[in-house]
Tab-separated table of C-alpha atoms and ligand atoms in Angstrom:
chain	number	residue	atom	x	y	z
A	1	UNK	CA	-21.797	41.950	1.277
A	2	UNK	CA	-19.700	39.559	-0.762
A	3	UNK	CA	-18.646	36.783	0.291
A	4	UNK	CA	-14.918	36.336	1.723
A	5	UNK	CA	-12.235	34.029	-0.540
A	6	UNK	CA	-11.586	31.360	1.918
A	7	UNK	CA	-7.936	30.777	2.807
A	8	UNK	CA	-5.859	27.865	2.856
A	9	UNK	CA	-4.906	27.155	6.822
A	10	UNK	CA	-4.630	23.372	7.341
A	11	UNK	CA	-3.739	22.588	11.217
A	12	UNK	CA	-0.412	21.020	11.494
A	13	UNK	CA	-0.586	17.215	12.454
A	14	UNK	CA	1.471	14.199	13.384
A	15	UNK	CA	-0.245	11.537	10.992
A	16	UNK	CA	0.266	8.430	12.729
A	17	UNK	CA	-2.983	7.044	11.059
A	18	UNK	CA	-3.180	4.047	8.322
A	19	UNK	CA	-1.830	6.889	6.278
A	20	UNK	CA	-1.378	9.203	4.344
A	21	UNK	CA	1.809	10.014	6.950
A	22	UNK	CA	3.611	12.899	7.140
A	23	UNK	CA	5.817	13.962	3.864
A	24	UNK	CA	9.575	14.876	4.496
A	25	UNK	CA	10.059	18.935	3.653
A	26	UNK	CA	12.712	17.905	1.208
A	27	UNK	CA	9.660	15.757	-0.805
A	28	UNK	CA	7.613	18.788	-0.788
A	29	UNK	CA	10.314	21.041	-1.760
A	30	UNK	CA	10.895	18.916	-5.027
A	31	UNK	CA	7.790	19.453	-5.773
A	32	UNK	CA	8.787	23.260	-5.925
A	33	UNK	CA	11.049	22.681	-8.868
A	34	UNK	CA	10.322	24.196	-12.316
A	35	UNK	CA	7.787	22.661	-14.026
A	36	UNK	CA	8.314	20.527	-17.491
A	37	UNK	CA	6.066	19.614	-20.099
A	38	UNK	CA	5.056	15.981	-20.280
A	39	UNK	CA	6.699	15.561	-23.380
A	40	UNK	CA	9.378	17.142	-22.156
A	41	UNK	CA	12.669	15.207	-23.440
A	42	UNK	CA	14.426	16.711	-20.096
A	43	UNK	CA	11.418	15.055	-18.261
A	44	UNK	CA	11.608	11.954	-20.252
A	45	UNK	CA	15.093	11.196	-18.478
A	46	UNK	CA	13.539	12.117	-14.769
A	47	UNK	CA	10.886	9.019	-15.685
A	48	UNK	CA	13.700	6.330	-16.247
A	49	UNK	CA	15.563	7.560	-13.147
A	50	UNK	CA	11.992	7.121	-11.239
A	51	UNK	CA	11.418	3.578	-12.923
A	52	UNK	CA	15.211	2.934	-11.814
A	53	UNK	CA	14.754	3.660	-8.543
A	54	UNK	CA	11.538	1.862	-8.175
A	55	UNK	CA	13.011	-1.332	-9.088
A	56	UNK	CA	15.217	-1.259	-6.454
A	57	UNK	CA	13.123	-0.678	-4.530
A	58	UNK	CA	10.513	-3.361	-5.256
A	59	UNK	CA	13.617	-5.077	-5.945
A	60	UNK	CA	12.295	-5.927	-9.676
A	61	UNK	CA	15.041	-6.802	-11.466
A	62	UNK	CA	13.608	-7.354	-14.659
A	63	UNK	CA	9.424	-6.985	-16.054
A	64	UNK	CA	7.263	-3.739	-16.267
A	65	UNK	CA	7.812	-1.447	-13.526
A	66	UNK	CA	6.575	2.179	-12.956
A	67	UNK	CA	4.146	4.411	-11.163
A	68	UNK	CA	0.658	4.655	-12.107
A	69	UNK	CA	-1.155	8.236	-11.305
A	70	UNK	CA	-3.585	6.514	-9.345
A	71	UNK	CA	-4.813	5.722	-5.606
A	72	UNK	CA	-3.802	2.764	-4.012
A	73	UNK	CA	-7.418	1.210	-4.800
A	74	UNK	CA	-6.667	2.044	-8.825
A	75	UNK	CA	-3.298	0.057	-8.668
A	76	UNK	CA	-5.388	-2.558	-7.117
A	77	UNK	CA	-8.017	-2.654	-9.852
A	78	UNK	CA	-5.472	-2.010	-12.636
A	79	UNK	CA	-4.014	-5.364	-11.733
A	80	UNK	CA	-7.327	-7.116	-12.236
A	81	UNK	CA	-8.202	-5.567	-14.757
A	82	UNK	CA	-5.284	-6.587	-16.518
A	83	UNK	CA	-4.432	-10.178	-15.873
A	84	UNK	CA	-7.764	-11.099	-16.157
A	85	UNK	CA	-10.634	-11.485	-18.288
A	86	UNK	CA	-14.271	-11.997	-18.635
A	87	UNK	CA	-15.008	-15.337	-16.495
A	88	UNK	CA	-11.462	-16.043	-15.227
A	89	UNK	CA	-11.254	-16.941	-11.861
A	90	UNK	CA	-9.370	-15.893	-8.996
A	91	UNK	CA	-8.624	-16.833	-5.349
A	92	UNK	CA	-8.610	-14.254	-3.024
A	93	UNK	CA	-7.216	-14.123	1.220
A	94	UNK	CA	-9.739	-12.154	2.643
A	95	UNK	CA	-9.290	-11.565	6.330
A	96	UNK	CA	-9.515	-7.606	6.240
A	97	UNK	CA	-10.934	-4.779	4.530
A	98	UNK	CA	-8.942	-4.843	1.438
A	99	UNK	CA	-8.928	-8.466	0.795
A	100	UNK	CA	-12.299	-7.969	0.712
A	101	UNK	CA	-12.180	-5.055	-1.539
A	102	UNK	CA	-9.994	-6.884	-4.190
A	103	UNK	CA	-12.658	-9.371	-4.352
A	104	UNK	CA	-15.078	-6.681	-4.682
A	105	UNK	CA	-13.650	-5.424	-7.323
A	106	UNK	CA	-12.934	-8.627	-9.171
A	107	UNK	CA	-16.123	-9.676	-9.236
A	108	UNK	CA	-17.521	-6.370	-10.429
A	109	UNK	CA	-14.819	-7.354	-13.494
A	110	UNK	CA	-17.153	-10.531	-14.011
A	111	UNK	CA	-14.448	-12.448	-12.366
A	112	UNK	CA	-15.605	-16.230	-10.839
A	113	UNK	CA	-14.081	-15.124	-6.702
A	114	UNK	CA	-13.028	-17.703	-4.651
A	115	UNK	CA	-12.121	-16.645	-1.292
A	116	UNK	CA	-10.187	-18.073	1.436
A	117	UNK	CA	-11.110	-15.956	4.976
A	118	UNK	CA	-10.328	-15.516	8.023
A	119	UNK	CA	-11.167	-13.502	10.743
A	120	UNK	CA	-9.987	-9.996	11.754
A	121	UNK	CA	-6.566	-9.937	13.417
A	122	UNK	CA	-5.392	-13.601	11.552
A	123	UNK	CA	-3.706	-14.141	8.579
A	124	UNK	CA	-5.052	-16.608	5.923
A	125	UNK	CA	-2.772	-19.196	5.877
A	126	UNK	CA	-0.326	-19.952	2.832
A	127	UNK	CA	-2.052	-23.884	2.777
A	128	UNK	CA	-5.355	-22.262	2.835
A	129	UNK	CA	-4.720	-21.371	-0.315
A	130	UNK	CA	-3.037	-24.234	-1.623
A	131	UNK	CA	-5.809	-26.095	-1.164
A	132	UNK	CA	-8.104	-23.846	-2.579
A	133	UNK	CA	-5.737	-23.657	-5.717
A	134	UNK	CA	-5.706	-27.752	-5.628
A	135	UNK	CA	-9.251	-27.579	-5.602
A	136	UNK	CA	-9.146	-24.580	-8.407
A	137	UNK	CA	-6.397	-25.413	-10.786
A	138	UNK	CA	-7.841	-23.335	-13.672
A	139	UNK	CA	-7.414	-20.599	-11.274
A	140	UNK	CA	-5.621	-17.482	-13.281
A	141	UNK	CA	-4.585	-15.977	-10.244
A	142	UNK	CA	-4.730	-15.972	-6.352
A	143	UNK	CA	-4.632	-12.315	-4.774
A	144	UNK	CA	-3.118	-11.636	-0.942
A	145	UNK	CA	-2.907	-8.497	0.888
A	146	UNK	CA	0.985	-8.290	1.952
A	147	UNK	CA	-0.017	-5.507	4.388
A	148	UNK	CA	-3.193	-5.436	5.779
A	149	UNK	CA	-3.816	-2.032	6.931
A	150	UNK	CA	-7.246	-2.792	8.211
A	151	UNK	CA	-5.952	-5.365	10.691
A	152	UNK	CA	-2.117	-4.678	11.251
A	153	UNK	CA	-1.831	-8.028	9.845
A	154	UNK	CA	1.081	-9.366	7.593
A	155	UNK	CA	0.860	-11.991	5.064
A	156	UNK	CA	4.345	-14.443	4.576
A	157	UNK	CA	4.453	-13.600	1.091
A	158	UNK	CA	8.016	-14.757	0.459
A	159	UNK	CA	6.753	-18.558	1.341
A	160	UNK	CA	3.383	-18.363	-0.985
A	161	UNK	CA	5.740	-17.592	-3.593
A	162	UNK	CA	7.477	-20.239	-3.110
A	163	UNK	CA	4.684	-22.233	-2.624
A	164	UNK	CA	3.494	-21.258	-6.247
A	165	UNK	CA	6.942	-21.396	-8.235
A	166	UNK	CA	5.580	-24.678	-10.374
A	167	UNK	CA	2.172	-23.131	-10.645
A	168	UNK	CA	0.613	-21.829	-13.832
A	169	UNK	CA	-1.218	-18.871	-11.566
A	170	UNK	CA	-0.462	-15.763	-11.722
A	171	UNK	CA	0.259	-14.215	-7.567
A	172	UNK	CA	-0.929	-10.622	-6.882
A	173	UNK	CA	-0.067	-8.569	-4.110
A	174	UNK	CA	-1.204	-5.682	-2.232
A	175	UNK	CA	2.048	-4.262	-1.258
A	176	UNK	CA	0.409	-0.773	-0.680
A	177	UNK	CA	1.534	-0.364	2.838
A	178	UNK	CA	4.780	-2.712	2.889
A	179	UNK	CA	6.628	-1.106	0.246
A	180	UNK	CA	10.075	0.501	1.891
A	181	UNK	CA	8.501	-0.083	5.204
A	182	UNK	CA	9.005	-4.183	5.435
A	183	UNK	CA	10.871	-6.692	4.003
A	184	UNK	CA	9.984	-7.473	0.232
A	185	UNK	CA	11.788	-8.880	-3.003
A	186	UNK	CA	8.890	-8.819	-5.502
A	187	UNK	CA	11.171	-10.478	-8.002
A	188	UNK	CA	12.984	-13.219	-6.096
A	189	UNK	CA	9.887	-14.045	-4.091
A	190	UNK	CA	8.007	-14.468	-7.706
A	191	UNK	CA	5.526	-12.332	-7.118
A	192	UNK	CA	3.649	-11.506	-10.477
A	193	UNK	CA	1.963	-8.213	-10.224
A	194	UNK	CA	2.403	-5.810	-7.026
A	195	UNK	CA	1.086	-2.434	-6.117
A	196	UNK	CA	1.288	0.097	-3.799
A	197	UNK	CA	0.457	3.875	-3.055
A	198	UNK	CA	2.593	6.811	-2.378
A	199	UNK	CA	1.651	8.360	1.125
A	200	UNK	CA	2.624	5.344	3.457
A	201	UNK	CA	6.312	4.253	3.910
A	202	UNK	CA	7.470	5.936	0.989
A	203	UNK	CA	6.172	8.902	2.674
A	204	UNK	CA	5.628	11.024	-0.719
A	205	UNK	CA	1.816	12.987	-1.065
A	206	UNK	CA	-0.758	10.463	-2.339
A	207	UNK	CA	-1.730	10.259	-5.752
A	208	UNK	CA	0.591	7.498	-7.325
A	209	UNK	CA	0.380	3.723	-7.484
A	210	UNK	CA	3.442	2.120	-8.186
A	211	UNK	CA	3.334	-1.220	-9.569
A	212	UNK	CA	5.401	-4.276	-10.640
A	213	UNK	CA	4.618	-6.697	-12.962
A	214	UNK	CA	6.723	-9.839	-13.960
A	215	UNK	CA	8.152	-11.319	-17.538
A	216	UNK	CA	5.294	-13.874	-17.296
A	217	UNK	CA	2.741	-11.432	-16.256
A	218	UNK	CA	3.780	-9.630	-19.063
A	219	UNK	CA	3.550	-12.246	-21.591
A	220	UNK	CA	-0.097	-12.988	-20.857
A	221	UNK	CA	-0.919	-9.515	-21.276
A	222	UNK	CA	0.204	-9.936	-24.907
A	223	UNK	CA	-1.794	-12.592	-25.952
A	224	UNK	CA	-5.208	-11.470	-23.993
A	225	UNK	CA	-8.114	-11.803	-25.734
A	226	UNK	CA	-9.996	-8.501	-24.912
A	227	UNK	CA	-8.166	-5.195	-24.968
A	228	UNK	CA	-7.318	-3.350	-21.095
A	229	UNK	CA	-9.722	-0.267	-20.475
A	230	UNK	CA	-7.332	2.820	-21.729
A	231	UNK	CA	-6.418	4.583	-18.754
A	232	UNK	CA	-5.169	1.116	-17.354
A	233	UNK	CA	-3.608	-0.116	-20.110
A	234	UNK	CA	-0.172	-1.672	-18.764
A	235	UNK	CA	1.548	-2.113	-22.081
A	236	UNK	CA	0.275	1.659	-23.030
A	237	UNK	CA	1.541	2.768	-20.506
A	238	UNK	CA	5.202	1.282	-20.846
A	239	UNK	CA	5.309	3.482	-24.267
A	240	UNK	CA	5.372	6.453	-22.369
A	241	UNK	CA	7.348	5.618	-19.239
A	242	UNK	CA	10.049	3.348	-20.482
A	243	UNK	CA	10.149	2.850	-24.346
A	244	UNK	CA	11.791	5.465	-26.425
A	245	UNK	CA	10.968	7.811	-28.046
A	246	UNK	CA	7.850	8.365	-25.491
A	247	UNK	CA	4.296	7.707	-27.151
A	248	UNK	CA	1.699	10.369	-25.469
A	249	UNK	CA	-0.566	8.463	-23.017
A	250	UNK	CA	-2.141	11.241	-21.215
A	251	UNK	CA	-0.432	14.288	-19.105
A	252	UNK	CA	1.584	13.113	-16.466
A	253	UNK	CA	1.386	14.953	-12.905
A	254	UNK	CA	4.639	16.556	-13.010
A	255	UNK	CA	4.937	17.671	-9.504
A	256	UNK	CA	3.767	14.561	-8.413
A	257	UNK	CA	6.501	12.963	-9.946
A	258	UNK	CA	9.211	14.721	-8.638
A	259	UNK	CA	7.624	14.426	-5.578
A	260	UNK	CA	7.763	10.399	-5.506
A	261	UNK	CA	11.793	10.876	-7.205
A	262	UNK	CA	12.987	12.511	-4.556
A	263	UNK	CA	10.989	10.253	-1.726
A	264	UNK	CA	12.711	7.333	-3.763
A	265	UNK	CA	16.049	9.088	-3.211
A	266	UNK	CA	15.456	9.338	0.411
A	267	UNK	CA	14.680	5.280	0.477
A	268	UNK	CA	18.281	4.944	-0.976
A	269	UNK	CA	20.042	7.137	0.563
A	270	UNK	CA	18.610	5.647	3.746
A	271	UNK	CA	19.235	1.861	2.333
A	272	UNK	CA	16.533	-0.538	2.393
A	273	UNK	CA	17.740	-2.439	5.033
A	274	UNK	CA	17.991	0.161	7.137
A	275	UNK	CA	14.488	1.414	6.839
A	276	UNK	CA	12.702	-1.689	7.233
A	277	UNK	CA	14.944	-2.027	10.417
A	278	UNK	CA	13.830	1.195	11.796
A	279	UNK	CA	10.343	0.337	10.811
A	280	UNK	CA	10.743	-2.839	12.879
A	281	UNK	CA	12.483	-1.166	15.637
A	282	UNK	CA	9.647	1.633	16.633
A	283	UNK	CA	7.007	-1.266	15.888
A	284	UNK	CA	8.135	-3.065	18.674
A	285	UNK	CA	8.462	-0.505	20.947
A	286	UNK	CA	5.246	0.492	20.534
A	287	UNK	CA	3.802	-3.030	20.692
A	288	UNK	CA	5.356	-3.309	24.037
A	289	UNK	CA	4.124	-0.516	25.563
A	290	UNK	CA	0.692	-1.214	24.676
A	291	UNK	CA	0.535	-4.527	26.025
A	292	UNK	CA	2.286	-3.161	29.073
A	293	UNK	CA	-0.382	-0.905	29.615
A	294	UNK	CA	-2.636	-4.168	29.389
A	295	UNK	CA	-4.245	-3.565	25.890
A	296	UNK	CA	-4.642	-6.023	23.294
A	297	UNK	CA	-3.211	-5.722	19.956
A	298	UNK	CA	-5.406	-7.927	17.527
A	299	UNK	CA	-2.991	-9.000	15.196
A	300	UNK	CA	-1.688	-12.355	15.982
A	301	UNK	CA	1.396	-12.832	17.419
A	302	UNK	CA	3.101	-14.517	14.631
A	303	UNK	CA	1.993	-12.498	11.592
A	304	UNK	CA	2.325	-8.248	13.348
A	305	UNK	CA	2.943	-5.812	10.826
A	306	UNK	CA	5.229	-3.289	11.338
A	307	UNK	CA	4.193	0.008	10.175
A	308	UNK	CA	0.911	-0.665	11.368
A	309	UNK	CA	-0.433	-1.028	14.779
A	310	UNK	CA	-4.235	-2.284	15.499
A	311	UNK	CA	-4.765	-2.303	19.247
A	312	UNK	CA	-8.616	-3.380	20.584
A	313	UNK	CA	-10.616	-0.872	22.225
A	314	UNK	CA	-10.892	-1.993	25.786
A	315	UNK	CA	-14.406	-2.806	26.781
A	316	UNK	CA	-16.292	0.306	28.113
A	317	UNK	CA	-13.890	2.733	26.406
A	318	UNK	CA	-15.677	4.952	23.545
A	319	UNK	CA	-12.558	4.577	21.264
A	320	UNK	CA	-14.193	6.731	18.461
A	321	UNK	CA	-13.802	9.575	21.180
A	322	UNK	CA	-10.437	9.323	22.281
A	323	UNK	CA	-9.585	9.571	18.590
A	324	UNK	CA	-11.173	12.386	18.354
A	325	UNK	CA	-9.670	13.868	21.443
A	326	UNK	CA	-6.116	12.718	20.564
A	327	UNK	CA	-6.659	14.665	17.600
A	328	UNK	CA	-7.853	17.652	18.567
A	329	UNK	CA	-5.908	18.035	21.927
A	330	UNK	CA	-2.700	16.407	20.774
A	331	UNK	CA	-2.833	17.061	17.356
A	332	UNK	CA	-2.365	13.699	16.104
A	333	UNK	CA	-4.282	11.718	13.793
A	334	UNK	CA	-4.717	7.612	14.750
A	335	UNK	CA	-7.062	5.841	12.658
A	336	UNK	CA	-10.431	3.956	14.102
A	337	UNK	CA	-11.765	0.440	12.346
A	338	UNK	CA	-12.121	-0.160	8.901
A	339	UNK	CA	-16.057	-1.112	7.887
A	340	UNK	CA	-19.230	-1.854	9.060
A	341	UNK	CA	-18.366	-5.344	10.552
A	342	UNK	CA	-14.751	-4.305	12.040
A	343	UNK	CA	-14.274	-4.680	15.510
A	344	UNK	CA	-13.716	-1.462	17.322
A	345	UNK	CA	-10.248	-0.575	17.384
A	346	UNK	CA	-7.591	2.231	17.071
A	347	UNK	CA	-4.682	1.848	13.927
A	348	UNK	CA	-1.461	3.316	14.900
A	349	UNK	CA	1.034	4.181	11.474
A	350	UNK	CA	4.375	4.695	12.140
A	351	UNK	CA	5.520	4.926	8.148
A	352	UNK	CA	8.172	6.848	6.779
A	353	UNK	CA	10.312	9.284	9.019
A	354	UNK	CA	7.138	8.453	11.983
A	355	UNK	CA	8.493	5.131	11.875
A	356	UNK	CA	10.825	5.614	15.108
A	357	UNK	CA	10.915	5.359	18.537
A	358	UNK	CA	9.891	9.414	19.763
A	359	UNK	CA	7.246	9.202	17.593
A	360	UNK	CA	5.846	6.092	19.252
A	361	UNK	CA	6.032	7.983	22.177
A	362	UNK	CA	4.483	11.009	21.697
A	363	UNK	CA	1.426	8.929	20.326
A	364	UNK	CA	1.478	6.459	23.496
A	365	UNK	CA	2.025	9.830	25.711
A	366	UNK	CA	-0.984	11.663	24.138
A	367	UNK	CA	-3.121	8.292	24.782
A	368	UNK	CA	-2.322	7.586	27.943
A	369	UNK	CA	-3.560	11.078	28.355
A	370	UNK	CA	-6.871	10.875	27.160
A	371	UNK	CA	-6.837	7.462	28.500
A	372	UNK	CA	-6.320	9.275	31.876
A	373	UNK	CA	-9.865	10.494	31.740
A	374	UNK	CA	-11.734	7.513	30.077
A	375	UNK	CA	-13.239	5.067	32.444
A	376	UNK	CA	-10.738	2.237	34.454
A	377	UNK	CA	-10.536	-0.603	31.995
A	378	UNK	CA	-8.153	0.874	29.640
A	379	UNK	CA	-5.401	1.562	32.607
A	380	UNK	CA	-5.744	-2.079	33.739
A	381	UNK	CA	-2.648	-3.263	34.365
B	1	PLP	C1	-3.656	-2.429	2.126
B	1	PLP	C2	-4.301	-1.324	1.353
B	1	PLP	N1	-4.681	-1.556	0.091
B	1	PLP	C3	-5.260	-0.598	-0.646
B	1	PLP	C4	-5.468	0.662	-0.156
B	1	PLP	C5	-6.136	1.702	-0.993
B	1	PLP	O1	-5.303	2.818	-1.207
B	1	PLP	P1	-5.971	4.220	-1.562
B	1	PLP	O2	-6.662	4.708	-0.334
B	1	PLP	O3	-4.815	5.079	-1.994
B	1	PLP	O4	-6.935	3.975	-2.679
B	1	PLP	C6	-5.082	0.959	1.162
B	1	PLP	C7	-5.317	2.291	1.740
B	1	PLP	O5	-5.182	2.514	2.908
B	1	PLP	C8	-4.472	-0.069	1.921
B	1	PLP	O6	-4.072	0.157	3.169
């Protein structure tokens, strides 16, 4: 008997995860447009509108920016592997998984790491790393998570910036899940190389990193001793995306592309403002109803992110299950903790159109459900 051609059936599903979230029908619709080639002179015009948009939205007035076709973690390791070489050395916050990961990664570059940590839930603080930079002047760059997805943790970026401006280091910043969901101003804050990812508050399919990089960020790219591995290659890439006429890099992802111009669209349309607001708004309302119902969340109270939640699995609760059950019963996908040594938790996203107030509630509603038949702890209060 031969065999039967699967078919493609995905469930439907509220992601209110650490992303990917859901994607606005208008995003995927884009995506049905007519295809172009890459080299496409009609195409060629969609890029700049892309690289327009993107700089409002990173609020990069001037510098390199545009989307890599990469995951989040290749924006990441582009940025290493660009502003720095064999032996440099680099301070890195590390008080969640990726903090952690950027250091991974650095070091697998043959970086010299210096980290500053703290522990899950707290923010390494901005004099942390001033003194680690005292101690480290030769330091080529210090690297901070803006968003820590792993914790629901949120770095005060704007005042590190500031902290730096007379500094000869380079700042990095993992802006993956802050981008168009909280406040940021890459290029007033001085931030010298940021990245993100697609699929959280710009709420576009994942598959793109976009990235800004800064006039002096730039410059030291030009006078690097050791050439950029290919696919990474910053200044490469600006040939194709911005310079004119376009030099071939490699085939862009079309679809993908229109995908992330008309999410950017939907960011403007919506005003920046606006959507960090709203953001802001159905973060607190969820925050409050979870301590209401007498959980903790473990982000300090000082430094909560907005578009994501991390709330402590009450003692005696299997929280593993009640994601699972939330899930399947409820159809909606909250995330668990991040790595071996992460304390047990559950990650509420509310990014992109989830960000509001109904969606909050749906996700506290199908909880307190589960919740309903989990053992007493997790109703205290
Ligand atoms: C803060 C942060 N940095 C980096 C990444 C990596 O992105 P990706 O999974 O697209 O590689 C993530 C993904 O969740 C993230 O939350």
């Amino acid at each position: 008997m031969e065999t039967p051609i699967p078919q493609l059936q995905p469930p439907e599903r509220l992601l209110c995860g650490p992303g990917p979230t859901n994607v606005d029908p208008a995003v995927v619709e884009a995506m049905r447009k007519p295809m172009l080639g890459h080299l496409d002179p009609a195409l060629h015009e969609i890029l700049h509108d892309v690289v327009d948009m993107l700089r409002r939205v990173y609020r990069m007035p001037d510098g390199l920016v545009l989307p890599l076709h990469c995951t989040g973690t290749a924006g990441m390791e582009a940025g290493i592997v660009n502003l720095l070489e064999f032996g440099d050395k680099v301070i890195v916050a590390q008080c969640g998984f990726f903090g952690r990961r950027i250091a991974e990664i650095a070091r697998r570059q043959h970086a010299t790491v210096v980290t500053v940590d703290a522990d899950w839930g707290e923010c390494v603080s901005n004099d942390a790393l001033m003194a680690a930079l005292d101690r480290h002047p030769d330091a080529r760059m210090v690297a901070v998570v803006h968003a820590e997805t792993s914790t629901g943790v949120e770095h005060p970026l704007a005042e590190l910036g500031a902290a730096m401006r007379d500094r000869d280091t380079l700042l990095m910043a993992d802006c993956v899940t802050s981008l168009a969901g909280v406040p940021l101003d890459v290029g007033a804050w001085g931030v010298d190389y940021a990245y993100s990812c697609t699929q959280k508050c710009l709420a576009a399919p994942p598959g793109m990193s976009p990235v800004a990089v800064s006039e002096r960020a730039l410059e030291r790219l030009r006078t690097r001793r050791t050439p950029v591995p290919f696919s990474f290659d910053l200044l490469l890439l600006e040939r194709y995306w911005v310079e004119r006429p376009v030099t071939y890099h490699h085939t862009a992802p079309i679809l993908a592309i229109y995908a992330l111009h008309e999410a950017l669209c939907g960011v403007l349309s919506e005003g920046l403002e606006q959507r960090w607001a709203r953001h802001a708004e159905a973060a607190a309302d969820l925050h409050r109803a979870i301590e209401l119902r007498g959980l903790e969340l473990l982000a300090d109270a000082d430094h909560r992110l907005a578009p994501l939640t991390a709330v402590r699995v009450p003692d005696g609760v299997d929280g593993k299950a009640v994601q699972g059950q939330v899930l399947s019963r409820h159809g909606i996908e909250i995330g668990g903790g991040l790595g071996p040594d992460a304390p047990a938790m559950w990650r509420i996203g509310l990014m992109g159109q989830n960000a509001s107030v109904d969606t909050a509630d749906r996700v506290l509603a199908a909880l307190d459900a589960v919740l309903m038949e989990e053992p007493a702890p997790a109703l205290a209060g």
